[in-house]
XYZ file of C-alpha atoms in Angstrom:
552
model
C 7.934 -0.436 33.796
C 5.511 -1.599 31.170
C 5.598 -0.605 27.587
C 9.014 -1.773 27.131
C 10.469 -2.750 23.835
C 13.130 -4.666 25.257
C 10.589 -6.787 27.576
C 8.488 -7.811 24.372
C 12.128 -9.366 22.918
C 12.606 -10.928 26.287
C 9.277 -12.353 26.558
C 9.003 -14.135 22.407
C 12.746 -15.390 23.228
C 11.388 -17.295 26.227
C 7.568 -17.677 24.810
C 9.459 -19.174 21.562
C 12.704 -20.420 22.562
C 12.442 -24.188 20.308
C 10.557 -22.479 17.648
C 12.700 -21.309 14.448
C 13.217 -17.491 14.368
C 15.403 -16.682 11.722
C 17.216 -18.566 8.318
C 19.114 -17.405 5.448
C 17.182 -18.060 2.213
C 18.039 -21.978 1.135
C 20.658 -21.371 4.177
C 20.982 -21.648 8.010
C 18.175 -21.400 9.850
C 18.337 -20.174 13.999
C 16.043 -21.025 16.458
C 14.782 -18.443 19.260
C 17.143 -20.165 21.654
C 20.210 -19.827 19.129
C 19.602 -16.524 18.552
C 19.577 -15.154 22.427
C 22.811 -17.678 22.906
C 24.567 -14.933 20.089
C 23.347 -12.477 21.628
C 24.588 -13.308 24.941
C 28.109 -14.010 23.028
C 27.604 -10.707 21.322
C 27.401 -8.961 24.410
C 30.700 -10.339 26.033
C 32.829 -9.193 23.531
C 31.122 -5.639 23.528
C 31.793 -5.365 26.827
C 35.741 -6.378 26.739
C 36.184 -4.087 23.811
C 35.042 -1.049 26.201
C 31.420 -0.842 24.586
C 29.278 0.997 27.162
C 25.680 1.763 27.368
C 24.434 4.188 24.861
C 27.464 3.986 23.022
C 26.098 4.086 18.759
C 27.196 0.642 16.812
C 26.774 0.697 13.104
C 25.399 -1.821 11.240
C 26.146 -2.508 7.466
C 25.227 -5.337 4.922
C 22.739 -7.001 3.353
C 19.744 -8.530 4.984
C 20.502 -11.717 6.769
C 20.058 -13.372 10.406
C 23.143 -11.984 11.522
C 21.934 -8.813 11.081
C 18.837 -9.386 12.777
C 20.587 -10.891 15.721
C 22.940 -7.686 15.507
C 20.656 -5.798 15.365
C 18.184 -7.086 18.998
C 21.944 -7.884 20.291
C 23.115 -4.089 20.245
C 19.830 -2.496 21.577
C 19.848 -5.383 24.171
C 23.136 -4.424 25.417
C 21.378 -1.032 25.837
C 23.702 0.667 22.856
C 22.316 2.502 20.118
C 22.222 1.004 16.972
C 22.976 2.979 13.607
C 21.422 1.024 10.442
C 23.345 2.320 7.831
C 22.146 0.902 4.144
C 24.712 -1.656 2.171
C 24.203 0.384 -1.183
C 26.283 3.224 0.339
C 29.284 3.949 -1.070
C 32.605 3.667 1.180
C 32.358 7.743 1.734
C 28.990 7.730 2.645
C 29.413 4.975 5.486
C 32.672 6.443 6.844
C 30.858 9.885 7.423
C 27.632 8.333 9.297
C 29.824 6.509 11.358
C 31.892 9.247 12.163
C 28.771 11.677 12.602
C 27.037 8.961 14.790
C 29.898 8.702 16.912
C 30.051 5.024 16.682
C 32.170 3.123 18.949
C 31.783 -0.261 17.016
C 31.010 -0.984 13.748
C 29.612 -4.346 12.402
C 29.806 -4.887 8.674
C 29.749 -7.464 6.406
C 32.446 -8.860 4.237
C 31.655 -7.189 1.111
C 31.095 -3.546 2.319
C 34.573 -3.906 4.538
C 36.708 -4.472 1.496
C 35.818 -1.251 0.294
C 36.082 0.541 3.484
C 39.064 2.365 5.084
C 39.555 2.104 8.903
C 42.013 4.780 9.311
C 38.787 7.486 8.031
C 37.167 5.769 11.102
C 39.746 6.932 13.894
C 37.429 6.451 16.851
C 35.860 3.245 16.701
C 37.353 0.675 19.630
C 35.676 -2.348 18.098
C 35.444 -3.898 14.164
C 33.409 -7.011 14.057
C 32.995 -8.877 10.688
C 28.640 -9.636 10.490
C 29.357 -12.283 8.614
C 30.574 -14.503 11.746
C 30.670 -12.019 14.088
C 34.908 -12.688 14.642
C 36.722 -9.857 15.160
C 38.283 -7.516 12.544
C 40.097 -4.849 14.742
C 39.791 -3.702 17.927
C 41.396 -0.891 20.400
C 41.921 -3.294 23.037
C 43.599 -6.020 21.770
C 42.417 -8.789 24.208
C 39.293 -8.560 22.447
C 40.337 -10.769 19.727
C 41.800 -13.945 22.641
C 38.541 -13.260 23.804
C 36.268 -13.333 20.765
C 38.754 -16.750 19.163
C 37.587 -18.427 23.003
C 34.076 -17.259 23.219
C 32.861 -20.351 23.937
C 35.070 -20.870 27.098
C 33.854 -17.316 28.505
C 30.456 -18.296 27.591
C 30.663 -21.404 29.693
C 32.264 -19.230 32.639
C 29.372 -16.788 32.160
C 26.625 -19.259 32.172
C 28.257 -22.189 34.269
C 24.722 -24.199 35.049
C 23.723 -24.395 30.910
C 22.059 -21.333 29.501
C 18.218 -21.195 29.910
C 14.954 -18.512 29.113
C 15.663 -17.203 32.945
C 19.158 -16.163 31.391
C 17.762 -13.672 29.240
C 17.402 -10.921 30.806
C 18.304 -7.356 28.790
C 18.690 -3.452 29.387
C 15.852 -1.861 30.810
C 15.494 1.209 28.949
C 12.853 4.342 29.378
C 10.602 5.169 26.670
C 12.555 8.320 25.326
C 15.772 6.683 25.802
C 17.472 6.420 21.833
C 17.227 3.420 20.569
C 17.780 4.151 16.723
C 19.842 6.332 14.819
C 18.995 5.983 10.928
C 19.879 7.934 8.503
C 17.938 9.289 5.603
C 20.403 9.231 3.479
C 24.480 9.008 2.634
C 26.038 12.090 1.757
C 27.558 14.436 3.902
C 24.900 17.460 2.695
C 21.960 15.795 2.897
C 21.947 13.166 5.606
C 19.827 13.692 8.535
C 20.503 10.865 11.675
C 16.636 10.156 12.626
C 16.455 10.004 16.455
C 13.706 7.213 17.132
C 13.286 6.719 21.142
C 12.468 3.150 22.392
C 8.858 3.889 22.718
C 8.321 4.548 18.951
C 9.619 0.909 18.507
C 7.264 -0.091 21.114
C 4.398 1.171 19.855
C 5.175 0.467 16.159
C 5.500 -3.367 17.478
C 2.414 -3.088 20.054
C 0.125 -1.861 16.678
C 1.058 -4.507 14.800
C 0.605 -7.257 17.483
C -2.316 -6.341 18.464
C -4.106 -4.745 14.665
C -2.727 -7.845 12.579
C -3.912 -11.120 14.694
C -4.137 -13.528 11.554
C -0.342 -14.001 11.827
C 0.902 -16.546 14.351
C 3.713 -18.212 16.177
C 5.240 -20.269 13.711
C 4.241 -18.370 10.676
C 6.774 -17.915 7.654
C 8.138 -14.284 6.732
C 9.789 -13.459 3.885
C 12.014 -10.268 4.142
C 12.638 -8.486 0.973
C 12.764 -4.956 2.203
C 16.033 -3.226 2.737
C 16.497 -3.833 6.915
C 18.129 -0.125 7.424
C 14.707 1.434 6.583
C 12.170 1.469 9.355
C 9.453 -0.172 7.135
C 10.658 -3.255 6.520
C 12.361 -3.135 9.661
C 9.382 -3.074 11.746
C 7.122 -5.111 10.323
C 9.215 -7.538 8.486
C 11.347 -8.363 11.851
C 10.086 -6.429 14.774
C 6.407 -7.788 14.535
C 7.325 -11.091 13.055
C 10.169 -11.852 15.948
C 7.418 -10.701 18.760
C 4.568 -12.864 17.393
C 7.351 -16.206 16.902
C 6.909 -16.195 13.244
C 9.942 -17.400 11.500
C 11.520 -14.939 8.956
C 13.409 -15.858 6.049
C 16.144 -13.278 4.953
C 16.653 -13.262 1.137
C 20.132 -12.247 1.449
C 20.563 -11.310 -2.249
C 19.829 -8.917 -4.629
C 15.703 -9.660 -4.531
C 14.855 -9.802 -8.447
C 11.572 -10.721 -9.673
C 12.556 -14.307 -10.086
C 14.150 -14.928 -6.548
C 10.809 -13.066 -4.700
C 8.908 -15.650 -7.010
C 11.220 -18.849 -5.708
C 10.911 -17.499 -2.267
C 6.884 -16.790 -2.039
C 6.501 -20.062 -3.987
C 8.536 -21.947 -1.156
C 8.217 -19.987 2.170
C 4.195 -19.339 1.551
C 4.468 -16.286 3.650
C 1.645 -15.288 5.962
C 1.207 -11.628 5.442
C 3.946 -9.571 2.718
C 4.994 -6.406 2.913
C 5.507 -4.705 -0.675
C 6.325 -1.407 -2.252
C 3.785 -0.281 -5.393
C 6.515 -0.971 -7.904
C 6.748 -4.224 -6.846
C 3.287 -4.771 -7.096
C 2.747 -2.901 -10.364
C 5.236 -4.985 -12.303
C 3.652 -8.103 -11.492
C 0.613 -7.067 -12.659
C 1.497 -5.237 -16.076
C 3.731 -7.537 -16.933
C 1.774 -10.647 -15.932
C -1.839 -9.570 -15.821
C -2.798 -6.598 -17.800
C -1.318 -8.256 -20.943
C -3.599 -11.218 -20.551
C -6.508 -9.138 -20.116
C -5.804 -6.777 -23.318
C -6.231 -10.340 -25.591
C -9.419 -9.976 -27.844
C -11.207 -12.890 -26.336
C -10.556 -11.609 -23.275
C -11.842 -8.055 -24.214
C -15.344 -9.870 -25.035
C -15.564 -11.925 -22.228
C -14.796 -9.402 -19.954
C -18.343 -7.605 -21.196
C -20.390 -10.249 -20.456
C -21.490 -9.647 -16.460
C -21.355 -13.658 -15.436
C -18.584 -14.634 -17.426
C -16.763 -11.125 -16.127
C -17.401 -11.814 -12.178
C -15.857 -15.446 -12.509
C -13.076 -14.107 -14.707
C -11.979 -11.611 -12.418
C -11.962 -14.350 -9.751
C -9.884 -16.197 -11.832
C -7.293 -13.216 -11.997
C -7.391 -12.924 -8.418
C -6.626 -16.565 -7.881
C -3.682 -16.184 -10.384
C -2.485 -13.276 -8.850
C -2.705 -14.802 -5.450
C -0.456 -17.414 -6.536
C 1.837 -15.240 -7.445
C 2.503 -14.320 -3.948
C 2.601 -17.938 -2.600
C -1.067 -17.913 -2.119
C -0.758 -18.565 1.829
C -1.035 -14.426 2.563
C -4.063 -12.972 4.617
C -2.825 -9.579 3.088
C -0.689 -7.528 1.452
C 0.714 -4.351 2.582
C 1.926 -2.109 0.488
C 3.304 1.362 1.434
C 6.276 3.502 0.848
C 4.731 5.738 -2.000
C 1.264 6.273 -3.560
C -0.001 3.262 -5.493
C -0.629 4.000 -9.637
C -4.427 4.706 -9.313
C -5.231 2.205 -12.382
C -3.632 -0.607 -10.614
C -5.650 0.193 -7.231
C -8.763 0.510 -9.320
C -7.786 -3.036 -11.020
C -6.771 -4.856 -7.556
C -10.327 -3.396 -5.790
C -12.166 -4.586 -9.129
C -10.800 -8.504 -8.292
C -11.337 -8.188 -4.483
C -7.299 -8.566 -3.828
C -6.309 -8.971 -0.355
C -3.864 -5.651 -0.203
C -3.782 -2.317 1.997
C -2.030 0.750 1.432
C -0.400 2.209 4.535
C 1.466 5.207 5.485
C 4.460 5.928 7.597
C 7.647 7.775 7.528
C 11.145 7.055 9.343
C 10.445 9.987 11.775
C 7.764 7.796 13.004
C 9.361 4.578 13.083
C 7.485 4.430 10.399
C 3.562 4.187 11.257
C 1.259 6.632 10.941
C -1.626 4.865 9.457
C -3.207 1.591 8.557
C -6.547 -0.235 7.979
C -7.151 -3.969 7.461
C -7.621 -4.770 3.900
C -11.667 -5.983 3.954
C -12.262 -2.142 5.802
C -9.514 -0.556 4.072
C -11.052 2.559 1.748
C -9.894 2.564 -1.847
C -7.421 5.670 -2.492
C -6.722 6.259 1.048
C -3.749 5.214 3.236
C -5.580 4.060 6.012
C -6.735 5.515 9.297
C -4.509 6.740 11.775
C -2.645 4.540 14.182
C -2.908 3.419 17.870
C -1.254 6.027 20.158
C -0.772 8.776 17.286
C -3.013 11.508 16.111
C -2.738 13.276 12.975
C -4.482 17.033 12.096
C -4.610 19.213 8.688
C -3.603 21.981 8.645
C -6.199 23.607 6.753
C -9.857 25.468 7.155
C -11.958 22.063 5.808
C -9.860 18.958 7.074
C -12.466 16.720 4.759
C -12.201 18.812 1.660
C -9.122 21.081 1.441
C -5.968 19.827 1.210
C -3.440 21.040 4.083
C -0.421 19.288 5.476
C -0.734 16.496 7.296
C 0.362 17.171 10.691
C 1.404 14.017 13.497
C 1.858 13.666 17.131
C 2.328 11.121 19.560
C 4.558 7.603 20.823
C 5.911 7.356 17.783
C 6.945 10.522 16.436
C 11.096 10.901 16.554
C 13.356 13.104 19.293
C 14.422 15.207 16.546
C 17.488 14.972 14.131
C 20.817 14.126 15.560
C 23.244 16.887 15.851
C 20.746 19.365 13.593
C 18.479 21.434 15.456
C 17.679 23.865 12.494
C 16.334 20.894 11.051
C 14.318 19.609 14.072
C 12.935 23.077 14.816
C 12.060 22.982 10.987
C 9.422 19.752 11.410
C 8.860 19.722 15.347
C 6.304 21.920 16.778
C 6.463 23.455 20.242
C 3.156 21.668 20.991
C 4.568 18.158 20.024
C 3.040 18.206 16.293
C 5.523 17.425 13.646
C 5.277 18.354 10.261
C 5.151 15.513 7.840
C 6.142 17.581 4.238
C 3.026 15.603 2.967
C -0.196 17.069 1.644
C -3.673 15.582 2.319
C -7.625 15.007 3.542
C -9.048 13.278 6.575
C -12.653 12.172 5.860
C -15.967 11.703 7.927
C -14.969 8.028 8.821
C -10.998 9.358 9.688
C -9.477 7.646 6.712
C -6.057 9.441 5.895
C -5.903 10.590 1.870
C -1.905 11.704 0.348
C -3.255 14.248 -1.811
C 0.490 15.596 -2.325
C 3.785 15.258 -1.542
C 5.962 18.032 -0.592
C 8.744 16.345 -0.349
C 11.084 15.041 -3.287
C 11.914 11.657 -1.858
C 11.571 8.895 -4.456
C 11.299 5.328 -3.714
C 13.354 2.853 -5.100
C 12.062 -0.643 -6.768
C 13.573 -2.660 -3.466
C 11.806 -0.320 -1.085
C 15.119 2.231 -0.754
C 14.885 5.823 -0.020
C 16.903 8.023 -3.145
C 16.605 11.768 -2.951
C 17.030 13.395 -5.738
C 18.451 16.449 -4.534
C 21.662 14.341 -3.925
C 21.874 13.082 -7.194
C 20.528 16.907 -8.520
C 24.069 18.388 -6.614
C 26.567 16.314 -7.724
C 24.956 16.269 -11.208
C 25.123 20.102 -11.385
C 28.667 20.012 -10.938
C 29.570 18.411 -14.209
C 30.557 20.108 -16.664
C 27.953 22.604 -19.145
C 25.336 21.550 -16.313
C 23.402 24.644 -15.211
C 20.687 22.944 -13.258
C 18.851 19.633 -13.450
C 16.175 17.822 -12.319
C 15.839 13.964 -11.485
C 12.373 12.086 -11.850
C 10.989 8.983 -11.811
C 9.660 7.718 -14.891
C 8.479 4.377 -16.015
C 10.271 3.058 -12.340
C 13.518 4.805 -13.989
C 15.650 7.773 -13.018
C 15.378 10.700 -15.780
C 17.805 13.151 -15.464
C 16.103 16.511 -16.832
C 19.269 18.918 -17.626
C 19.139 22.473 -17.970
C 22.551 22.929 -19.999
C 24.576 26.096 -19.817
C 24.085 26.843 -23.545
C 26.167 30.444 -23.315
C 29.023 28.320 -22.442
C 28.352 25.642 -24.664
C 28.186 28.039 -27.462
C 30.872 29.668 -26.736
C 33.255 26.837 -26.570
C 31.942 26.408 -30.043
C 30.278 22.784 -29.338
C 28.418 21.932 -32.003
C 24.917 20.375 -30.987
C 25.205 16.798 -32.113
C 28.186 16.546 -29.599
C 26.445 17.810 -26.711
C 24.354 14.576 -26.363
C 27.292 12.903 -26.315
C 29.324 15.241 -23.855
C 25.702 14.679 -21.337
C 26.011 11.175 -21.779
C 29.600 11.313 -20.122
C 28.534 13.483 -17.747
C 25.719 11.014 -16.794
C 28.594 8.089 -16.709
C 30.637 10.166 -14.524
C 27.517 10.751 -11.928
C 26.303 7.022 -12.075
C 30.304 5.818 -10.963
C 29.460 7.886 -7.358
C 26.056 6.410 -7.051
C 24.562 3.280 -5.333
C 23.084 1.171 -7.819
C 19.561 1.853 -6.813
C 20.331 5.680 -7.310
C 21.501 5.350 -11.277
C 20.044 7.408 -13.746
C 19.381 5.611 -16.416
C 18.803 8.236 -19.145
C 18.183 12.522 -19.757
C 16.508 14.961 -21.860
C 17.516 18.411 -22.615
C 15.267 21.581 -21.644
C 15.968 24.797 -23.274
C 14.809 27.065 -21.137
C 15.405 27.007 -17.131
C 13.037 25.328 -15.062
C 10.139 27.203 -13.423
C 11.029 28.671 -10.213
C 8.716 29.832 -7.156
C 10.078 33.264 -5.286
C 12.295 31.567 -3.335
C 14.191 30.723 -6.681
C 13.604 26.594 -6.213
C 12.239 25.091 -9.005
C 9.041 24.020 -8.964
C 9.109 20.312 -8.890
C 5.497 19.490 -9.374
C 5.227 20.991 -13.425
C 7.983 18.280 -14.225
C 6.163 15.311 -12.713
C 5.293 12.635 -14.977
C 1.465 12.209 -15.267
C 0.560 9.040 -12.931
């Protein structure tokens, strides 16, 4: 069969097998041949622990090659694999694996000490990703097994282990080959159902729409793995074209991204816009907003080689090896586009969701169209649903390879975004122009994106928040690349209680505390203002979102 995923993994293993594919920032580094060699391990003790074919295997911790290798080595076994993100607290994890139905679980060392594997009653197999030795397991000849891999390695592969060994799963393109969930609590999560020929065709796009990166290329990965962005395009299309990816398997502040574009010199860099825009208020704008500056900028020779100056700076910045940067996830601030068009900077902005695994739409950076998000994708098609496609906003409707099955277990929610005709409804507002360039003119939805590329809703944070005490509603923003809480308090009840005003900052403040304890550190608010009148509601009695928005 041809458009198999699993044959483009088969084919860079063998095409790259000396090259390196994979280290651990300032750490170990794997070659293609290593990393098939743990795979094949990988897959002998799945199969003594009882792991069968489309069993789900979840997949927790930070970024790092052993979660890459996890990751190919699960959906090369021909199981499903369930990303689940390592900011999650212990709660959160326990009820995606349970809800996935995972069989195995894979997790690193500092997510596992939090974790309790009696809330986990019907996983066979525990695997530490930190070495991949076994924490716990049904069948308890799994552990002999896993302590003498090596010996049932050798039985396995008695004549030396070669590129004709690898040979994986051979999968159909609607076969489920992801399960990733949106989010971590029990209300809200929805398991994304992506079939094998959404990775396909995510990975087929890139290798054939971004040909300045090459076998033996660096890649730095930055981007939280369990989301599909920097999932595909991070590892999926750096693995297939034999680039070599380095995992920064930290926390990635400003100053470690700077130490690892400065060594690595990565060939193309994937970025969110808050990433982007710190750089350049912090570093840039400032410089520009000096008086000499101010002058020279007016004067049109001195301004076009200043500007190039900037750019060169800038460039630096990012290791100054890139072709482009692409930067997607939310809408770019519209001054900093403007600025970065003004110097001639190598960047893109592109669209995708994880119901499309992600892509939806791209366009090189020398043809890419200020404002927009690119033009739609190999394989997909994309409509608006409105009278004047070029002119009046609609929402943005998608169809095609790499458009989800639907959401796991939740059919109100599939029928809710897939059409009976195969369109899916994207909760995003927007224009198509003459030339087919995509523009996000809205967003209906409420997701937010954090400053290292995660997902936070903020109708998670909104419930639990509502709870608290003397809360009658709220509403979280994003402000300044903060978390504002806006609260609504119950002021009857407040008054009544006979709390005086100057306390009730104080009693908010606790409340706040309280909420931040139960959140990922990504998902913190960091501050709140008081309204005194409830929000503004539509019919429907949900408030509208849009009049509280901070002005971009």
């Amino acid at each position: 069969m041809e458009e198999r995923f699993l044959e483009l993994v088969e084919n860079c293993i063998k095409t790259y097998w000396n090259m390196p594919a994979f280290s651990d920032y300032n750490g170990h580094t794997y070659h293609y041949k290593d990393v098939a060699r743990r795979i094949a391990k990988f897959h002998i003790v799945l199969k003594h622990a009882g792991i069968k074919k489309g069993d789900k295997i979840a997949l927790i911790g930070r970024n790092s090659s052993n979660w890459a290798i996890a990751f190919y080595g699960t959906l090369a076994y021909g199981a499903v694999i369930v990303p689940i993100l390592h900011d999650f607290k212990p709660d959160n994890i326990h009820h995606i694996v349970n809800h996935s139905e995972a069989k195995a679980v894979l997790v690193a060392s500092g997510n596992w000490e939090n974790m309790n594997e009696a809330k986990m009653p019907d996983v066979k197999l525990f695997m530490l990703l930190d070495n991949f030795s076994v924490i716990d397991a049904k069948n308890k000849d799994v552990h002999m097994v896993c302590n003498r891999i090596n010996e049932f390695f050798g039985k396995k592969y008695p004549h030396a282990f070669t590129p004709d060994d690898v040979k994986y799963h051979v999968e159909k393109p609607d076969e489920l080959a992801v399960l990733n969930y949106t989010s971590g609590t029990t209300s809200f999560s929805k398991g994304v159902m992506l079939p094998f020929r959404s990775l396909w065709s995510n990975t087929r796009f890139a290798a054939d729409h971004l040909p300045f990166v090459n076998p033996g290329d660096n890649m730095v990965c930055m981007l939280p793995m369990a989301h599909m962005y920097g999932l595909a395009f991070e590892i999926l299309n750096s693995f297939n074209k034999g680039c070599h990816v380095h995992f920064l398997t930290r926390t990635p502040s400003p100053k470690i991204i700077a130490e690892a574009f400065a060594s690595v010199r990565p060939r193309l860099i994937l970025a969110v816009p808050l990433i982007i825009e710190k750089i350049i208020r912090n570093k840039i704008f400032p410089e520009l907003e000096k008086p000499m500056m101010k002058i020279l900028l007016k004067l049109p020779v001195v301004n076009k080689k200043l500007l190039q100056v900037v750019s060169e700076k800038l460039t630096a910045s990012f290791g100054g090896n890139f072709v482009e940067i692409i930067i997607g996830g939310a809408a770019l601030n519209r001054e900093v586009e403007n600025f970065l068009k003004a110097i001639n900077f190598r960047y893109t902005v592109g669209y995708g969701m994880t119901e499309c695994g992600p892509l939806i739409s791209y366009e090189q950076w020398d043809t890419f169209k200020a404002g927009s998000v690119g033009r739609i994708v190999d394989r997909m098609e994309a409509k608006i649903e409105s009278a004047d496609p070029a002119n009046v906003v609609g929402e943005i409707l998608v169809r095609g390879a790499n458009v989800m099955l639907g959401y796991y277990k939740n059919p109100e929610a599939t029928k809710s975004v897939m059409m009976p005709d195969g369109w899916m409804r994207t909760g995003d507002l927007g224009t198509i122009d003459a030339d087919g360039f995509l523009f996000i003119r809205g967003r209906s939805k409420t997701m937010i994106l954090g400053a290292s590329g995660q997902n936070i809703y903020p109708e998670e944070i909104e419930d639990q928040l509502n709870n608290l005490p003397y809360v009658a509603e709220s509403l979280v923003i994003s402000q300044g690349g903060k978390l504002v809480a806006l609260i609504y308090p119950d002021w009857d009840s407040l008054d009544k209680a006979g709390i005086r005003q100057e306390e009730i900052d104080k009693l908010m403040q606790h409340n706040i505390n309280d909420l931040n304890n139960d959140m990922p550190a990504y998902s913190k608010v960091s501050g709140f203002k008081l309204h005194q009148e409830e929000f503004e509601k539509t019919p429907k009695r949900s408030i509208k979102r849009y009049l509280y928005q901070p002005a971009e």
